[in-house]
GROMACS .gro file of C-alpha atoms in nm:
model
  375
    1MET     CA    1  -0.017  -0.002  -0.010
    2LYS     CA    2   0.279   0.255   0.097
    3LYS     CA    3   0.456   0.200  -0.226
    4ILE     CA    4   0.146   0.241  -0.453
    5VAL     CA    5   0.100   0.565  -0.243
    6ARG     CA    6   0.455   0.674  -0.284
    7LYS     CA    7   0.451   0.594  -0.665
    8HIS     CA    8   0.108   0.708  -0.747
    9GLY     CA    9  -0.041   0.910  -0.495
   10THR     CA   10   0.088   1.257  -0.659
   11VAL     CA   11  -0.116   1.158  -0.930
   12ILE     CA   12  -0.437   1.078  -0.787
   13VAL     CA   13  -0.394   1.416  -0.585
   14SER     CA   14  -0.300   1.617  -0.902
   15VAL     CA   15  -0.601   1.475  -1.063
   16VAL     CA   16  -0.834   1.586  -0.798
   17LEU     CA   17  -0.686   1.925  -0.803
   18LEU     CA   18  -0.755   1.947  -1.172
   19LEU     CA   19  -1.113   1.845  -1.137
   20VAL     CA   20  -1.150   2.089  -0.843
   21LEU     CA   21  -1.004   2.369  -1.051
   22LEU     CA   22  -1.201   2.292  -1.360
   23VAL     CA   23  -1.524   2.325  -1.157
   24ILE     CA   24  -1.454   2.617  -0.932
   25PRO     CA   25  -1.570   2.939  -1.096
   26THR     CA   26  -1.330   3.261  -1.130
   27GLY     CA   27  -1.583   3.506  -1.013
   28TYR     CA   28  -1.536   3.721  -1.312
   29GLU     CA   29  -1.774   3.544  -1.576
   30GLY     CA   30  -2.042   3.788  -1.584
   31ALA     CA   31  -1.761   4.070  -1.615
   32LEU     CA   32  -1.832   4.153  -1.990
   33VAL     CA   33  -1.697   4.436  -2.186
   34TYR     CA   34  -1.968   4.385  -2.453
   35ARG     CA   35  -2.307   4.385  -2.294
   36ASN     CA   36  -2.636   4.286  -2.524
   37ALA     CA   37  -2.352   4.168  -2.777
   38GLU     CA   38  -2.228   3.838  -2.832
   39ARG     CA   39  -1.873   3.743  -3.003
   40VAL     CA   40  -1.910   3.475  -3.257
   41ARG     CA   41  -1.720   3.367  -3.542
   42ALA     CA   42  -1.813   3.492  -3.901
   43LYS     CA   43  -1.653   3.442  -4.233
   44VAL     CA   44  -1.556   3.755  -4.446
   45LEU     CA   45  -1.700   3.752  -4.787
   46SER     CA   46  -1.566   4.037  -4.920
   47THR     CA   47  -1.402   4.389  -4.803
   48ASP     CA   48  -1.424   4.782  -4.932
   49GLU     CA   49  -1.111   4.946  -4.848
   50SER     CA   50  -1.210   5.305  -5.008
   51ASP     CA   51  -1.229   5.467  -4.655
   52ILE     CA   52  -0.848   5.386  -4.554
   53TYR     CA   53  -0.602   5.632  -4.574
   54ASP     CA   54  -0.243   5.579  -4.590
   55THR     CA   55   0.012   5.824  -4.458
   56GLY     CA   56   0.331   5.670  -4.459
   57LEU     CA   57   0.325   5.356  -4.265
   58VAL     CA   58   0.021   5.466  -4.066
   59ARG     CA   59  -0.315   5.350  -4.184
   60THR     CA   60  -0.659   5.541  -4.058
   61GLY     CA   61  -1.002   5.486  -4.151
   62GLU     CA   62  -1.248   5.221  -4.172
   63GLN     CA   63  -1.229   4.885  -4.383
   64ARG     CA   64  -1.594   4.758  -4.462
   65CYS     CA   65  -1.639   4.394  -4.451
   66THR     CA   66  -1.914   4.180  -4.570
   67ILE     CA   67  -1.965   3.887  -4.359
   68GLU     CA   68  -2.150   3.561  -4.294
   69VAL     CA   69  -2.236   3.490  -3.918
   70LEU     CA   70  -2.087   3.101  -3.853
   71ASP     CA   71  -2.226   3.114  -3.473
   72GLY     CA   72  -2.477   3.253  -3.229
   73LEU     CA   73  -2.831   3.406  -3.229
   74PHE     CA   74  -2.774   3.518  -3.608
   75LYS     CA   75  -2.610   3.208  -3.776
   76GLY     CA   76  -2.626   3.219  -4.113
   77SER     CA   77  -2.711   3.613  -4.133
   78ILE     CA   78  -2.501   3.811  -4.401
   79VAL     CA   79  -2.435   4.148  -4.276
   80ASP     CA   80  -2.187   4.450  -4.316
   81ALA     CA   81  -1.913   4.478  -4.039
   82VAL     CA   82  -1.675   4.781  -3.961
   83ASN     CA   83  -1.299   4.733  -3.897
   84ARG     CA   84  -1.182   5.056  -3.772
   85LEU     CA   85  -0.828   5.119  -3.795
   86SER     CA   86  -0.640   5.369  -3.530
   87GLY     CA   87  -0.295   5.412  -3.707
   88SER     CA   88  -0.133   5.136  -3.457
   89LEU     CA   89   0.039   4.849  -3.637
   90ALA     CA   90   0.057   4.638  -3.331
   91GLN     CA   91  -0.337   4.692  -3.273
   92ASP     CA   92  -0.469   4.710  -3.637
   93LYS     CA   93  -0.575   4.430  -3.841
   94ILE     CA   94  -0.682   4.379  -4.202
   95PHE     CA   95  -0.900   4.132  -4.321
   96ALA     CA   96  -0.939   3.955  -4.661
   97ALA     CA   97  -1.193   3.763  -4.818
   98GLY     CA   98  -1.230   3.430  -4.708
   99ASP     CA   99  -1.078   3.522  -4.336
  100ILE     CA  100  -1.255   3.382  -4.049
  101ALA     CA  101  -1.288   3.644  -3.747
  102PHE     CA  102  -1.424   3.696  -3.417
  103VAL     CA  103  -1.677   3.996  -3.448
  104ALA     CA  104  -1.893   4.173  -3.206
  105ILE     CA  105  -2.256   4.180  -3.281
  106SER     CA  106  -2.454   4.447  -3.068
  107HIS     CA  107  -2.835   4.342  -3.087
  108LYS     CA  108  -3.159   4.498  -2.948
  109GLU     CA  109  -3.488   4.318  -2.965
  110ASN     CA  110  -3.335   4.025  -3.164
  111LYS     CA  111  -3.225   4.293  -3.421
  112ILE     CA  112  -2.893   4.360  -3.521
  113THR     CA  113  -2.778   4.736  -3.456
  114THR     CA  114  -2.389   4.744  -3.510
  115VAL     CA  115  -2.125   4.460  -3.621
  116MET     CA  116  -1.758   4.525  -3.525
  117MET     CA  117  -1.482   4.339  -3.654
  118THR     CA  118  -1.268   4.204  -3.342
  119ASP     CA  119  -0.988   3.996  -3.472
  120HIS     CA  120  -0.859   3.696  -3.675
  121TYR     CA  121  -0.983   3.360  -3.531
  122ARG     CA  122  -0.704   3.186  -3.428
  123LEU     CA  123  -0.806   2.903  -3.178
  124ASP     CA  124  -0.813   2.623  -3.430
  125LYS     CA  125  -0.451   2.670  -3.523
  126GLU     CA  126  -0.371   2.726  -3.151
  127MET     CA  127  -0.531   2.394  -3.069
  128ILE     CA  128  -0.356   2.244  -3.340
  129LEU     CA  129  -0.047   2.353  -3.236
  130ALA     CA  130  -0.112   2.243  -2.872
  131GLY     CA  131  -0.213   1.922  -2.966
  132VAL     CA  132   0.092   1.857  -3.174
  133PHE     CA  133   0.302   1.952  -2.900
  134LEU     CA  134   0.131   1.714  -2.643
  135LEU     CA  135   0.115   1.446  -2.889
  136LEU     CA  136   0.500   1.463  -2.920
  137LEU     CA  137   0.530   1.514  -2.554
  138VAL     CA  138   0.342   1.207  -2.484
  139LEU     CA  139   0.515   0.953  -2.769
  140PHE     CA  140   0.831   1.076  -2.662
  141ALA     CA  141   0.810   1.047  -2.294
  142GLY     CA  142   0.539   0.800  -2.236
  143LYS     CA  143   0.403   0.789  -1.893
  144THR     CA  144   0.648   1.050  -1.800
  145GLY     CA  145   0.499   1.285  -2.066
  146ILE     CA  146   0.126   1.203  -1.955
  147ARG     CA  147   0.207   1.328  -1.622
  148ALA     CA  148   0.402   1.631  -1.779
  149VAL     CA  149   0.075   1.724  -1.957
  150LEU     CA  150  -0.100   1.680  -1.624
  151SER     CA  151   0.131   1.933  -1.440
  152PHE     CA  152   0.107   2.143  -1.734
  153THR     CA  153  -0.279   2.171  -1.714
  154VAL     CA  154  -0.281   2.198  -1.339
  155THR     CA  155  -0.017   2.511  -1.384
  156ILE     CA  156  -0.246   2.677  -1.631
  157LEU     CA  157  -0.587   2.633  -1.435
  158MET     CA  158  -0.389   2.779  -1.108
  159MET     CA  159  -0.284   3.058  -1.264
  160TRP     CA  160  -0.615   3.127  -1.429
  161LYS     CA  161  -0.878   3.018  -1.145
  162ILE     CA  162  -0.661   3.105  -0.849
  163LEU     CA  163  -0.397   3.350  -0.910
  164ILE     CA  164  -0.532   3.599  -1.159
  165PRO     CA  165  -0.870   3.624  -0.969
  166GLY     CA  166  -0.659   3.653  -0.654
  167LEU     CA  167  -0.463   3.936  -0.785
  168LEU     CA  168  -0.772   4.130  -0.912
  169ASN     CA  169  -0.940   4.095  -0.549
  170GLY     CA  170  -0.651   4.301  -0.432
  171HIS     CA  171  -0.484   3.986  -0.223
  172SER     CA  172  -0.119   4.034  -0.162
  173PRO     CA  173   0.056   3.968  -0.464
  174VAL     CA  174   0.385   3.843  -0.298
  175TRP     CA  175   0.248   3.595  -0.077
  176LEU     CA  176  -0.023   3.485  -0.303
  177SER     CA  177   0.225   3.401  -0.579
  178LEU     CA  178   0.449   3.215  -0.314
  179GLY     CA  179   0.165   3.005  -0.192
  180ILE     CA  180   0.089   2.925  -0.569
  181VAL     CA  181   0.447   2.837  -0.637
  182ALA     CA  182   0.494   2.646  -0.390
  183ILE     CA  183   0.190   2.426  -0.440
  184LEU     CA  184   0.284   2.417  -0.813
  185THR     CA  185   0.627   2.272  -0.724
  186MET     CA  186   0.516   2.013  -0.498
  187VAL     CA  187   0.279   1.884  -0.777
  188VAL     CA  188   0.539   1.914  -1.060
  189LEU     CA  189   0.793   1.749  -0.859
  190GLY     CA  190   0.578   1.512  -0.708
  191LEU     CA  191   0.433   1.400  -1.079
  192ILE     CA  192   0.791   1.332  -1.172
  193TYR     CA  193   0.944   1.145  -0.875
  194GLY     CA  194   0.623   1.035  -0.651
  195PHE     CA  195   0.671   1.060  -0.284
  196GLY     CA  196   0.998   0.983  -0.186
  197ARG     CA  197   1.366   1.090  -0.128
  198ARG     CA  198   1.403   1.253  -0.458
  199PHE     CA  199   1.105   1.430  -0.423
  200VAL     CA  200   1.229   1.558  -0.080
  201ALA     CA  201   1.569   1.634  -0.206
  202SER     CA  202   1.433   1.858  -0.507
  203LEU     CA  203   1.133   2.014  -0.344
  204SER     CA  204   1.396   2.146  -0.066
  205GLY     CA  205   1.606   2.300  -0.262
  206ALA     CA  206   1.347   2.446  -0.522
  207LEU     CA  207   1.181   2.618  -0.243
  208LEU     CA  208   1.473   2.785  -0.104
  209GLY     CA  209   1.541   2.891  -0.438
  210ILE     CA  210   1.218   3.038  -0.474
  211ILE     CA  211   1.216   3.211  -0.135
  212VAL     CA  212   1.581   3.376  -0.205
  213THR     CA  213   1.438   3.512  -0.538
  214ALA     CA  214   1.105   3.646  -0.380
  215VAL     CA  215   1.303   3.812  -0.113
  216LEU     CA  216   1.554   3.985  -0.332
  217GLY     CA  217   1.321   4.068  -0.570
  218VAL     CA  218   1.142   4.286  -0.303
  219VAL     CA  219   1.443   4.458  -0.191
  220PHE     CA  220   1.595   4.504  -0.507
  221THR     CA  221   1.270   4.645  -0.677
  222ASP     CA  222   1.230   4.905  -0.379
  223LEU     CA  223   1.622   5.007  -0.433
  224PHE     CA  224   1.575   5.047  -0.787
  225LYS     CA  225   1.283   5.259  -0.756
  226ILE     CA  226   1.085   5.078  -0.997
  227HIS     CA  227   0.680   5.101  -1.018
  228GLY     CA  228   0.477   4.806  -1.142
  229ALA     CA  229   0.336   5.000  -1.453
  230VAL     CA  230   0.640   4.894  -1.658
  231MET     CA  231   0.454   4.608  -1.690
  232GLU     CA  232   0.255   4.581  -2.023
  233SER     CA  233  -0.083   4.645  -2.007
  234SER     CA  234  -0.063   4.712  -1.620
  235GLU     CA  235  -0.210   5.089  -1.635
  236SER     CA  236  -0.534   4.984  -1.845
  237LEU     CA  237  -0.634   4.795  -1.534
  238LEU     CA  238  -0.608   5.107  -1.300
  239TYR     CA  239  -0.817   5.285  -1.584
  240ALA     CA  240  -1.087   4.983  -1.598
  241GLY     CA  241  -1.174   5.027  -1.233
  242TYR     CA  242  -0.883   4.879  -1.042
  243GLN     CA  243  -0.711   5.155  -0.897
  244GLY     CA  244  -0.651   4.977  -0.571
  245LEU     CA  245  -0.381   4.739  -0.704
  246ASN     CA  246  -0.038   4.714  -0.603
  247LEU     CA  247   0.112   4.704  -0.905
  248THR     CA  248   0.458   4.704  -0.783
  249GLY     CA  249   0.356   4.389  -0.570
  250ILE     CA  250   0.250   4.227  -0.859
  251PHE     CA  251   0.565   4.319  -1.054
  252MET     CA  252   0.779   4.172  -0.777
  253ALA     CA  253   0.584   3.852  -0.774
  254SER     CA  254   0.640   3.826  -1.132
  255ILE     CA  255   0.989   3.766  -1.073
  256PHE     CA  256   0.996   3.486  -0.899
  257LEU     CA  257   0.710   3.355  -1.098
  258GLY     CA  258   0.900   3.392  -1.408
  259SER     CA  259   1.219   3.197  -1.277
  260SER     CA  260   1.043   2.944  -1.085
  261GLY     CA  261   1.002   2.717  -1.362
  262ALA     CA  262   1.410   2.739  -1.400
  263VAL     CA  263   1.438   2.678  -1.036
  264MET     CA  264   1.246   2.357  -1.045
  265ASP     CA  265   1.449   2.235  -1.360
  266LEU     CA  266   1.778   2.295  -1.207
  267ALA     CA  267   1.655   2.101  -0.876
  268VAL     CA  268   1.557   1.826  -1.108
  269ASP     CA  269   1.888   1.818  -1.292
  270ILE     CA  270   2.092   1.802  -0.982
  271CYS     CA  271   1.865   1.576  -0.796
  272SER     CA  272   1.853   1.343  -1.098
  273ALA     CA  273   2.233   1.350  -1.147
  274VAL     CA  274   2.313   1.279  -0.788
  275TYR     CA  275   2.050   0.994  -0.774
  276GLU     CA  276   2.224   0.843  -1.090
  277VAL     CA  277   2.584   0.833  -0.976
  278VAL     CA  278   2.444   0.694  -0.650
  279GLN     CA  279   2.249   0.405  -0.827
  280LYS     CA  280   2.583   0.309  -1.026
  281LYS     CA  281   2.800   0.364  -0.729
  282PRO     CA  282   2.604   0.245  -0.406
  283GLU     CA  283   2.916   0.268  -0.210
  284ILE     CA  284   2.988   0.640  -0.273
  285SER     CA  285   3.003   0.848   0.029
  286ALA     CA  286   2.739   1.143   0.083
  287LYS     CA  287   3.048   1.404   0.073
  288GLU     CA  288   3.126   1.243  -0.280
  289ALA     CA  289   2.772   1.256  -0.380
  290ILE     CA  290   2.759   1.610  -0.269
  291TYR     CA  291   3.041   1.717  -0.498
  292SER     CA  292   2.921   1.537  -0.763
  293GLY     CA  293   2.584   1.738  -0.744
  294PHE     CA  294   2.809   2.041  -0.709
  295SER     CA  295   2.978   1.989  -1.056
  296VAL     CA  296   2.653   1.934  -1.208
  297GLY     CA  297   2.534   2.263  -1.046
  298ARG     CA  298   2.844   2.472  -1.153
  299ALA     CA  299   2.772   2.371  -1.517
  300ALA     CA  300   2.396   2.387  -1.512
  301CYS     CA  301   2.387   2.731  -1.362
  302GLY     CA  302   2.576   2.906  -1.635
  303SER     CA  303   2.352   2.767  -1.900
  304THR     CA  304   2.048   2.845  -1.713
  305THR     CA  305   2.139   3.191  -1.623
  306THR     CA  306   2.193   3.251  -2.012
  307THR     CA  307   1.841   3.095  -2.059
  308LEU     CA  308   1.690   3.309  -1.825
  309LEU     CA  309   1.874   3.629  -1.997
  310LEU     CA  310   1.755   3.537  -2.349
  311ALA     CA  311   1.381   3.474  -2.240
  312TYR     CA  312   1.358   3.800  -2.051
  313SER     CA  313   1.548   4.029  -2.310
  314GLY     CA  314   1.373   3.854  -2.616
  315SER     CA  315   1.045   4.050  -2.576
  316TYR     CA  316   1.276   4.391  -2.557
  317ILE     CA  317   1.453   4.361  -2.849
  318ALA     CA  318   1.308   4.596  -3.046
  319LEU     CA  319   1.340   4.874  -2.749
  320LEU     CA  320   1.702   4.796  -2.794
  321MET     CA  321   1.713   4.848  -3.137
  322VAL     CA  322   1.522   5.189  -3.098
  323PHE     CA  323   1.805   5.283  -2.832
  324MET     CA  324   2.085   5.193  -3.058
  325ALA     CA  325   1.952   5.356  -3.392
  326GLN     CA  326   1.916   5.658  -3.159
  327GLY     CA  327   2.242   5.655  -3.033
  328THR     CA  328   2.141   5.664  -2.669
  329PRO     CA  329   2.465   5.604  -2.433
  330LEU     CA  330   2.492   5.283  -2.316
  331GLU     CA  331   2.474   5.437  -1.950
  332PHE     CA  332   2.153   5.606  -2.004
  333ILE     CA  333   2.014   5.247  -2.156
  334LEU     CA  334   2.080   5.068  -1.832
  335ASN     CA  335   1.961   5.327  -1.604
  336TYR     CA  336   1.637   5.354  -1.826
  337LYS     CA  337   1.358   5.181  -1.617
  338TYR     CA  338   1.252   4.913  -1.839
  339VAL     CA  339   1.603   4.818  -1.877
  340ALA     CA  340   1.646   4.806  -1.518
  341ALA     CA  341   1.332   4.634  -1.455
  342GLU     CA  342   1.496   4.318  -1.693
  343ILE     CA  343   1.797   4.340  -1.497
  344VAL     CA  344   1.609   4.281  -1.186
  345HIS     CA  345   1.441   3.986  -1.335
  346THR     CA  346   1.776   3.842  -1.475
  347ILE     CA  347   2.014   3.886  -1.203
  348VAL     CA  348   1.727   3.827  -0.900
  349GLY     CA  349   1.649   3.514  -1.111
  350SER     CA  350   2.006   3.391  -1.144
  351PHE     CA  351   2.039   3.457  -0.756
  352GLY     CA  352   1.762   3.176  -0.690
  353LEU     CA  353   1.940   2.911  -0.921
  354VAL     CA  354   2.288   2.969  -0.762
  355THR     CA  355   2.095   2.914  -0.433
  356VAL     CA  356   1.910   2.595  -0.550
  357ALA     CA  357   2.195   2.427  -0.697
  358PRO     CA  358   2.428   2.383  -0.364
  359LEU     CA  359   2.109   2.290  -0.113
  360THR     CA  360   2.001   2.031  -0.417
  361ALA     CA  361   2.340   1.871  -0.413
  362ILE     CA  362   2.368   1.859  -0.028
  363THR     CA  363   2.007   1.704   0.055
  364SER     CA  364   2.050   1.475  -0.220
  365GLY     CA  365   2.397   1.344  -0.147
  366ILE     CA  366   2.279   1.309   0.251
  367LEU     CA  367   1.933   1.148   0.158
  368PHE     CA  368   2.051   0.894  -0.113
  369THR     CA  369   2.339   0.794   0.068
  370ARG     CA  370   2.131   0.746   0.416
  371LYS     CA  371   2.039   0.396   0.390
  372ARG     CA  372   2.377   0.259   0.320
  373THR     CA  373   2.499   0.468   0.594
  374VAL     CA  374   2.216   0.308   0.823
  375SER     CA  375   2.291  -0.031   0.721
   0.00000   0.00000   0.00000
C-alpha cells in the first residue's frame, strides 16, 4: 500500500486538484465588456478599403466587410461589419475575403444594430499547435509525458482560476504568488518523482531558491525604485476600475514566478544526477555524492542563467534597437526604467538558481546515501 501511495499518490492528488480547478469559477465570468452583444465567428465574404487612408506607414479610417455569421443567434446571416483602424501597427488588423474572424454583434430585441470586426480567428490553429506538442511529448516521454501534460494543465488552471482572480481581488501579490508557486512546485516534482527521497531533495532545494528570489526581488525592486506600471497593459487595469491594485507588488511577484520554472528544472537536474551516481556506485560517500551534485550545478547554472537572460530580454529586442538607432549612451540605457526592470528579473532570478544548486546537491547527497550509512 505504501508503495502504491508513494508511486501514484501524487497523480491521484493532481487529478483531484485538476477536477476541482475545472469546476470552481473565477468570479469574473459575468464581467463582460460587451453587454447586449455576442462575440461569434464569421466568414469574410468581401472587403471595401475605399475609406482607408495611408500616410506613410500609418493606416487610418475604416475597412468595411461583408460577412457571414457562423455562430450564435444570427447564424447564417449575411451582414456588413466595420473594422476601425487607429494607426497602430500593433493593434490594427486588415481582413481579406475568405478569412475567419471574431466579430462583436450588438443587438436589441433580436435585431442587429452594429457589427464590429474584432480580430482574426486563431483558436483552431492554437489547438492544432498545442495538440501536436502534447502528442509529441507523450510519444517521446511515455508515462512521464502524460504526467507532464497533467502538471502543465494544472499549472495553467492554477494561474487562471486562483492567481489572476486573487490578484484582481486585491490579495497580497507576493504572498499569494508564493503560495501558488509552492503548490505547483510540489505538484510538478511529485509527478516527476512520486513521494520519496528524490521528491524531498528536489523540493527543499527548489523552495529555498524561490524564497531567495522572492526576498531579493522585493528588496531590489524597492531599491531600484521601479513601479509596477512597467509591465505591459498594467495601467489599463487602473483605468478599468482597479485603482487599488498594487502593481509594484505584482511586479515583484512576477520576478520569482518567471524564474520558478528554471529553478525547478535545475533542482530536478541536480537531484537526478546525484541519484544516478549513487545508483551506479552504491558505496559512494555522502561527501562524494554532494561534490558530484556541485559539479553538475556549476555547469547547469551557467547555461540556465543565460536561458533566463534570453527569455527576459527577447521581448525587448525592438526597444534595444530603438536605443541603438538613436545613439543612446550605454549608461542611459542601463539606467532606463524598463531595462532596469529586466536587470532585476534576470539577476535576481539567477540568484535563485545559484542558491538552489548547492542545497539540492547537499540534500540529495545526504538522503540518497543515508540507507547505506545506516546499514
